[in-house]
CSV table of C-alpha atoms in Angstrom, one decimal:
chain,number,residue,atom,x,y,z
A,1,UNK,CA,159.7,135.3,87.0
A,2,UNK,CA,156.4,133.8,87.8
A,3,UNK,CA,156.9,130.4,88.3
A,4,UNK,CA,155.0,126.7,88.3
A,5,UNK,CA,152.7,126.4,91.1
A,6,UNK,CA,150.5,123.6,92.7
A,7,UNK,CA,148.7,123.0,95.7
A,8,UNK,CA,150.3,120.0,97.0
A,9,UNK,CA,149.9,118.1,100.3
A,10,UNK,CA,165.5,138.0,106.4
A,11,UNK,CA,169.0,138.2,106.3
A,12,UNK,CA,171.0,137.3,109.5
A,13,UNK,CA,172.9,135.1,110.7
A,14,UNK,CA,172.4,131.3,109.4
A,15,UNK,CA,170.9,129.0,110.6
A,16,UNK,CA,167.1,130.3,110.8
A,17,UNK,CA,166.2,127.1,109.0
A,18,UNK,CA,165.5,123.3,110.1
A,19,UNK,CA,167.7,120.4,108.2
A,20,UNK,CA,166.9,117.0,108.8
A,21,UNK,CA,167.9,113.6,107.2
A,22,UNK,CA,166.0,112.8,103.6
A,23,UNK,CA,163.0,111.6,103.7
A,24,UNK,CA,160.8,108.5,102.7
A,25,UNK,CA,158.3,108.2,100.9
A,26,UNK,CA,155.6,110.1,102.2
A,27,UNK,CA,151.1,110.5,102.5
A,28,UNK,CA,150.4,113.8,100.8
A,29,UNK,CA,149.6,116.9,102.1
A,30,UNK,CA,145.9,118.3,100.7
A,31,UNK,CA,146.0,119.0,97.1
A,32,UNK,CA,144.4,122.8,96.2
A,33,UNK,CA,145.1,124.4,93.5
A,34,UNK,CA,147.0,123.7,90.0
A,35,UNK,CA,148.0,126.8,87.6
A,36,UNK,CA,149.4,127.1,84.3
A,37,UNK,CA,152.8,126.9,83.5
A,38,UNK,CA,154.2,130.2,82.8
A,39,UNK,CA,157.2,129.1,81.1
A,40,UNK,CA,159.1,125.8,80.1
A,41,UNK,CA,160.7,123.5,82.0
A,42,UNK,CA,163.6,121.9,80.0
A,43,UNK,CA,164.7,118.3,81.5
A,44,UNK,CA,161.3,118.1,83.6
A,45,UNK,CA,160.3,114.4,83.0
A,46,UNK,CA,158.6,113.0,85.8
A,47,UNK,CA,156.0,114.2,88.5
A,48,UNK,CA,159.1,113.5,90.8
A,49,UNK,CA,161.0,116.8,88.9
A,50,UNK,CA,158.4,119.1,91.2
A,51,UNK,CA,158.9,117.5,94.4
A,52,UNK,CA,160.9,120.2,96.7
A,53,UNK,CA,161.4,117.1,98.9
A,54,UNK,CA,163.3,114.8,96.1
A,55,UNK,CA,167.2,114.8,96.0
A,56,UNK,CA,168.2,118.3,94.3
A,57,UNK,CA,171.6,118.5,94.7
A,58,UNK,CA,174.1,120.4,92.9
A,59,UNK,CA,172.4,122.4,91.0
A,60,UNK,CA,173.9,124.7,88.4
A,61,UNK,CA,172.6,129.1,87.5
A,62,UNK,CA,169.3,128.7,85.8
A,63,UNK,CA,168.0,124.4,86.4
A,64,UNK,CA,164.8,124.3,87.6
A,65,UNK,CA,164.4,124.3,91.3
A,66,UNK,CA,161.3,122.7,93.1
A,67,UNK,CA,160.7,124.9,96.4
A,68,UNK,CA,157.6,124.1,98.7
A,69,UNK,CA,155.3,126.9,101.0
A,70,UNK,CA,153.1,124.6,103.2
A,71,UNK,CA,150.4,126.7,104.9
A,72,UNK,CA,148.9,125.6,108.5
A,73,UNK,CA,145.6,127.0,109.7
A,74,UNK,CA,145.0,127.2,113.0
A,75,UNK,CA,148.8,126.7,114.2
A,76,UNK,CA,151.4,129.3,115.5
A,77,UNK,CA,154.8,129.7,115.1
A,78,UNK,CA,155.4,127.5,118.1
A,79,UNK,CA,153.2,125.0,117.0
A,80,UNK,CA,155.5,124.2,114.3
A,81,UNK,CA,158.3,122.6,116.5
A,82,UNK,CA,160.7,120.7,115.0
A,83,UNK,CA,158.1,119.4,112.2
A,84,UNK,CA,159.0,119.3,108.7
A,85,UNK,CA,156.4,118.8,105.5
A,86,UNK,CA,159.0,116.3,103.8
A,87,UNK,CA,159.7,113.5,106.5
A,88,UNK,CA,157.0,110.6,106.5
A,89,UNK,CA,156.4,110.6,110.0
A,90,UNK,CA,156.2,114.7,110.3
A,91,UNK,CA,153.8,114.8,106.7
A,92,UNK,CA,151.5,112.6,108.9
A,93,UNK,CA,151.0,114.8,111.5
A,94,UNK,CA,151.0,117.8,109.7
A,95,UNK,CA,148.7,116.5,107.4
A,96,UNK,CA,146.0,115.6,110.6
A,97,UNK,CA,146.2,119.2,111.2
A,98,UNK,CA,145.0,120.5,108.1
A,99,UNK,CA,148.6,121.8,106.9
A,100,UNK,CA,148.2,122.1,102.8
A,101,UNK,CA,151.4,122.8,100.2
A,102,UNK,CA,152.0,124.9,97.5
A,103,UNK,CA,154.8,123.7,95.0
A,104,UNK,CA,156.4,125.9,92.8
A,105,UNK,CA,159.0,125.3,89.7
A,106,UNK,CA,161.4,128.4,89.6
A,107,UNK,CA,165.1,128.9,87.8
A,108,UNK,CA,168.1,129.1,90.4
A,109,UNK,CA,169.2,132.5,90.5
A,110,UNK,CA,165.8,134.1,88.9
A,111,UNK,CA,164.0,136.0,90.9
A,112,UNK,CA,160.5,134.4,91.6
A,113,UNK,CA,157.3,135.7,92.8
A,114,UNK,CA,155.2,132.9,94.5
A,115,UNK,CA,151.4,133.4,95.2
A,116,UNK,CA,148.2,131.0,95.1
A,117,UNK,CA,145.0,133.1,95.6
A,118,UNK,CA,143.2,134.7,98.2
A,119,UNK,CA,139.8,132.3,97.4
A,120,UNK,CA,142.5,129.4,98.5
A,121,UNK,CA,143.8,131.1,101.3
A,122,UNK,CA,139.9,132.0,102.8
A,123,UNK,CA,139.1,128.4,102.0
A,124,UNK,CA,141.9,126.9,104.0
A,125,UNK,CA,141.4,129.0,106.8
A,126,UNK,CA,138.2,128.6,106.9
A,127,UNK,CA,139.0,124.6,106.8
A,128,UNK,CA,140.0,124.4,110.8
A,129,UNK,CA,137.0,125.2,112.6
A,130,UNK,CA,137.7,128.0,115.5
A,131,UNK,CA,141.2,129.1,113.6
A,132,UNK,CA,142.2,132.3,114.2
A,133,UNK,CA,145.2,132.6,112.6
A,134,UNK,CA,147.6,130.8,109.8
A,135,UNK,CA,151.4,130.6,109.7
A,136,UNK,CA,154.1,129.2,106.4
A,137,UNK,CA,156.7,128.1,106.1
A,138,UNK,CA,159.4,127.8,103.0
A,139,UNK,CA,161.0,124.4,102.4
A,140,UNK,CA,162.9,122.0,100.0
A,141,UNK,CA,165.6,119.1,99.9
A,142,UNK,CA,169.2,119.2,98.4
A,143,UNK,CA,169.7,115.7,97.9
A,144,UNK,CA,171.1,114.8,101.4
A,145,UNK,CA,169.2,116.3,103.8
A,146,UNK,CA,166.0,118.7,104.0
A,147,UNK,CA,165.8,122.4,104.6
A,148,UNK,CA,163.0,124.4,106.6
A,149,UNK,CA,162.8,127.9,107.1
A,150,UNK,CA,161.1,129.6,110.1
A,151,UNK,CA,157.5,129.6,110.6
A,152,UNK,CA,156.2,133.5,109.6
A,153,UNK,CA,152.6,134.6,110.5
A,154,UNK,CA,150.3,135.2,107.0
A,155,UNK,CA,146.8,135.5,108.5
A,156,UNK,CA,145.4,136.5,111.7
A,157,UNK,CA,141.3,137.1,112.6
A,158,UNK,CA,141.5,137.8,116.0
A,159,UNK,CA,144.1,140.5,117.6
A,160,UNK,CA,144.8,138.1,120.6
A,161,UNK,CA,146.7,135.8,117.6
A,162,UNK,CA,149.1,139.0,117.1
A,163,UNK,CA,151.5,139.9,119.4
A,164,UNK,CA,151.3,143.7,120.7
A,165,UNK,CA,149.5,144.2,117.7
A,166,UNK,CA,145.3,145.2,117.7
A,167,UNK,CA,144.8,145.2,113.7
A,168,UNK,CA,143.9,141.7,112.1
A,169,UNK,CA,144.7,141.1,108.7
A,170,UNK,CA,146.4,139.2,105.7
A,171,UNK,CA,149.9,139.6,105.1
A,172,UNK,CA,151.0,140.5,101.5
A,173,UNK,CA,154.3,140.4,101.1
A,174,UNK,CA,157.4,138.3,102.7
A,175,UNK,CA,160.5,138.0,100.9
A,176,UNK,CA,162.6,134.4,100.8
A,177,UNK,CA,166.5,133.8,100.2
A,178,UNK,CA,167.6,130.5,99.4
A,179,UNK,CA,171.5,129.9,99.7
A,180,UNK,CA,173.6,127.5,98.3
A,181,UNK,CA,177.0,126.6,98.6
A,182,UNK,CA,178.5,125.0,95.2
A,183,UNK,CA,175.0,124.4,94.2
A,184,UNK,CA,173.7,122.5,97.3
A,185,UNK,CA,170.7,124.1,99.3
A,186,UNK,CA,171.7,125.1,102.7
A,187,UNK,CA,169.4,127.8,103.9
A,188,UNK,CA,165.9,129.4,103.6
A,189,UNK,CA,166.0,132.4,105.3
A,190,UNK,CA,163.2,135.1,105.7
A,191,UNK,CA,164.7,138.7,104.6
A,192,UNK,CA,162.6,141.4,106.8
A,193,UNK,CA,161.6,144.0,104.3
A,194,UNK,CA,160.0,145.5,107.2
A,195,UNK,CA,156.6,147.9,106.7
A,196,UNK,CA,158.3,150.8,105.1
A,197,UNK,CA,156.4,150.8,101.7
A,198,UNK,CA,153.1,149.9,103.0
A,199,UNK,CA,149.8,151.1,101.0
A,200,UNK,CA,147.7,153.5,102.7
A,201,UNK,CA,145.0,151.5,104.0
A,202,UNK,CA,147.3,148.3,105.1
A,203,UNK,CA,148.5,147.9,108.1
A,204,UNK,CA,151.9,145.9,109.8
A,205,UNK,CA,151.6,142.8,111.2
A,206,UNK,CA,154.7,141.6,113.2
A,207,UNK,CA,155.2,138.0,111.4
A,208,UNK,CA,157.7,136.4,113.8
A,209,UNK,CA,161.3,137.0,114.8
A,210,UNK,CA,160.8,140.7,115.5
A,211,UNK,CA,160.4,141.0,111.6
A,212,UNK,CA,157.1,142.6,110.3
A,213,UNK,CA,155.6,142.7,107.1
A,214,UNK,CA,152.4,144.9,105.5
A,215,UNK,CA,148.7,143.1,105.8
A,216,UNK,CA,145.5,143.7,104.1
A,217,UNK,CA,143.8,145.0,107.1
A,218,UNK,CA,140.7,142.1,107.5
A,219,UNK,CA,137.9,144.7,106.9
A,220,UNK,CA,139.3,146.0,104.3
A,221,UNK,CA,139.7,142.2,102.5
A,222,UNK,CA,136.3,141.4,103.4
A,223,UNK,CA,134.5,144.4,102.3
A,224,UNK,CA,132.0,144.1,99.7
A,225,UNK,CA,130.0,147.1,98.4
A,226,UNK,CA,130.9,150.3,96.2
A,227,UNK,CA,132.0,152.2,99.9
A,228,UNK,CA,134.8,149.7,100.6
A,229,UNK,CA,138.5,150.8,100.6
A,230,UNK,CA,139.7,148.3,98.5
A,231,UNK,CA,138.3,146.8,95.1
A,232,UNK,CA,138.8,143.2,95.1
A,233,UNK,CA,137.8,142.5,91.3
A,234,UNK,CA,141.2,144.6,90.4
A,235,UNK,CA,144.9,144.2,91.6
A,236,UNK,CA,144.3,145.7,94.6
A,237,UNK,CA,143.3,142.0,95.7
A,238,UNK,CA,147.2,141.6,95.9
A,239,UNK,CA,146.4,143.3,99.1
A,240,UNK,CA,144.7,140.5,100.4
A,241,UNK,CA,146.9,137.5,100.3
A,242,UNK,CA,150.2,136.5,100.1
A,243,UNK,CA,152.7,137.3,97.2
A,244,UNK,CA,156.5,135.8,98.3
A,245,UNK,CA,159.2,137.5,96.9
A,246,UNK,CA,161.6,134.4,96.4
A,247,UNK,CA,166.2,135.2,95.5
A,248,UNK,CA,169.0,133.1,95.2
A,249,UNK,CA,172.5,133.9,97.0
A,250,UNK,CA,175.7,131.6,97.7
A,251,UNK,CA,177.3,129.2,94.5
A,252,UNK,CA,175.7,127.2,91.9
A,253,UNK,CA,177.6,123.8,91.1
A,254,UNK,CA,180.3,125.8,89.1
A,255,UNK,CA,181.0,128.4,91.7
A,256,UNK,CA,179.3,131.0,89.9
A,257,UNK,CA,177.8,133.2,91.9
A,258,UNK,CA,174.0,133.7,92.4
A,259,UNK,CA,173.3,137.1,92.2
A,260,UNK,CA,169.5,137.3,93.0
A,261,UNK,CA,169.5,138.0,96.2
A,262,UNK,CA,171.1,141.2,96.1
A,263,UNK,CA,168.8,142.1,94.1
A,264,UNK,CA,165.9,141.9,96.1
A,265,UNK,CA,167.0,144.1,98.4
A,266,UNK,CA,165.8,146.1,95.8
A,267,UNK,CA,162.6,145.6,96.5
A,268,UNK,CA,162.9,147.5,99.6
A,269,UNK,CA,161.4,150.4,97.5
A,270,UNK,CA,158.5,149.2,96.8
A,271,UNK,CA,156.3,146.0,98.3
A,272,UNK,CA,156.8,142.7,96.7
A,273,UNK,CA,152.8,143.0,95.3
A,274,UNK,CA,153.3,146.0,94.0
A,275,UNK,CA,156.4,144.3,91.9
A,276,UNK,CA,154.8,140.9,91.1
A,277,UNK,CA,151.7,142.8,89.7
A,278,UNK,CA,148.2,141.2,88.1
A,279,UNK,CA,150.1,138.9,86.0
A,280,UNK,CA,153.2,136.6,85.5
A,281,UNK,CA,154.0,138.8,82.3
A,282,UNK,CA,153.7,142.6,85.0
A,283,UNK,CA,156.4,140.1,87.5
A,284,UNK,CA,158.8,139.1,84.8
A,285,UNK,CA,159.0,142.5,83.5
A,286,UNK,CA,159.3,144.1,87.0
A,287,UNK,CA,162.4,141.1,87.6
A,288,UNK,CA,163.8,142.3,84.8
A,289,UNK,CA,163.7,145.6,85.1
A,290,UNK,CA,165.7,145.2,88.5
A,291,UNK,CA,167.6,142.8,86.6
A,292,UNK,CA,169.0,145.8,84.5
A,293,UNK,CA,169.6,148.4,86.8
A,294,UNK,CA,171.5,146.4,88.7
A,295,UNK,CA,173.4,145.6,85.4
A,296,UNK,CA,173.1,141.8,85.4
């Protein structure tokens, strides 16, 4: 499923992600991008509905789920700390860094594919003067407290911002679990999907918590001319920036289970570009078709 999306302000052992109290009222983060709706949204009726940092607890299979990717140039994993996009006082900072969101809509328990574009993800880069490198992380709330996953490396210009690693690039693929318990959020966790079904041409970038994930080699993603390896005007752009393979596991409200994230294991075979495709209609059919093998 490709879901809503708007620029806004692996599996281990839990907990690889940050809960904190819920939040006040808070400054936006930078506002990028808006796209389409791919599909409806039934009992959306306020702008509060998409706000991964509004109360979304217990949640049942298949209500629309608000989960947030804020993006900070310029900043490394450690740089992160304890700081959270939801909290007012956090937002603040965050937001005097140049940290900008990216808030999607998706179904719990469909499997999501979460991407902006790489003309966003130059542009924000490009926004901190001097930054060599950009790191995410996942986030929402569940109504009582707010959940942060791990910071993961998505961009790096320079080979110093890599550790024991020479080849700068643009990660294209990470893939996200979100667990619940009886349909409250309690983790976002990173599931390492590791470099096995990397393109020829890309290259693996280690992206934080000895996980790695394929990249877009840099030359390669800024290449213009009939010579270069890659064709940006056609899907192999996908190489270029970042597509997050998104699954549910645990309980929804009901105790039914959420199946989604066995599924994406799945995805082991191939990269999570090469599922999501050119289009929200190439991801949805992909979903599915994993969907059906797996007999769900």
């Amino acid at each position: 499923m490709t879901p809503t999306a708007r620029w806004a302000c692996g599996a281990g052992a839990p907990p690889p992600s940050r809960r904190t109290s819920s939040p006040l009222p808070s400054p936006p983060l930078p506002l990028l991008l808006m796209l389409a709706l791919y599909y409806a949204l039934p009992g959306v009726s306020s702008v509060g509905d998409y706000d991964p940092c509004a109360g979304q607890a217990s949640v049942s299979k298949s209500d629309g789920f608000s989960l947030g990717l804020a993006f900070y140039p310029g900043g490394a994993a450690e740089a992160w700390g304890t700081l959270h996009p939801c909290p007012y006082a956090d937002r603040a900072v965050l937001a005097a860094r140049g940290v900008a969101t990216m808030v999607f809509r998706t179904a719990l328990d469909e499997m999501s594919f979460l991407r902006g574009s790489p003309k966003d993800e130059t542009a924000l880069m490009a926004s901190v003067p001097g930054a060599q490198m950009m790191t995410m992380v996942a986030y929402a709330g569940n109504g009582s407290a707010v959940v942060r996953s791990q910071p993961r490396l998505i961009h790096a210009t320079a080979a110093s911002a890599i550790i024991s690693g020479s080849a700068v690039g643009r990660v294209n693929s990470l893939t996200l679990i979100a667990r619940f318990d009886q349909g409250t959020l309690e983790y976002l966790q990173w599931h390492d999907m590791g470099c096995g079904t990397c393109a020829e041409g890309d290259a693996c970038m280690p992206v934080g918590d000895a996980h790695s994930a394929c990249m877009g080699t840099e030359e390669a993603c800024t290449c213009t001319g009939p010579t270069c390896l890659l064709d940006l005007t056609t899907t192999a752009s996908l190489r270029c920036h970042l597509t997050v393979a998104t699954a549910f596991s645990g309980t929804d409200k009901h105790s039914v289970p959420l199946t989604s994230g066995a599924q994406i294991e799945r995805l082991g075979k191939y990269s999570a570009t090469a599922a999501a495709g050119s289009t929200g209609a190439t991801a949805m059919a992909q979903a599915q078709s994993l969907r059906d093998a797996s007999g769900k």
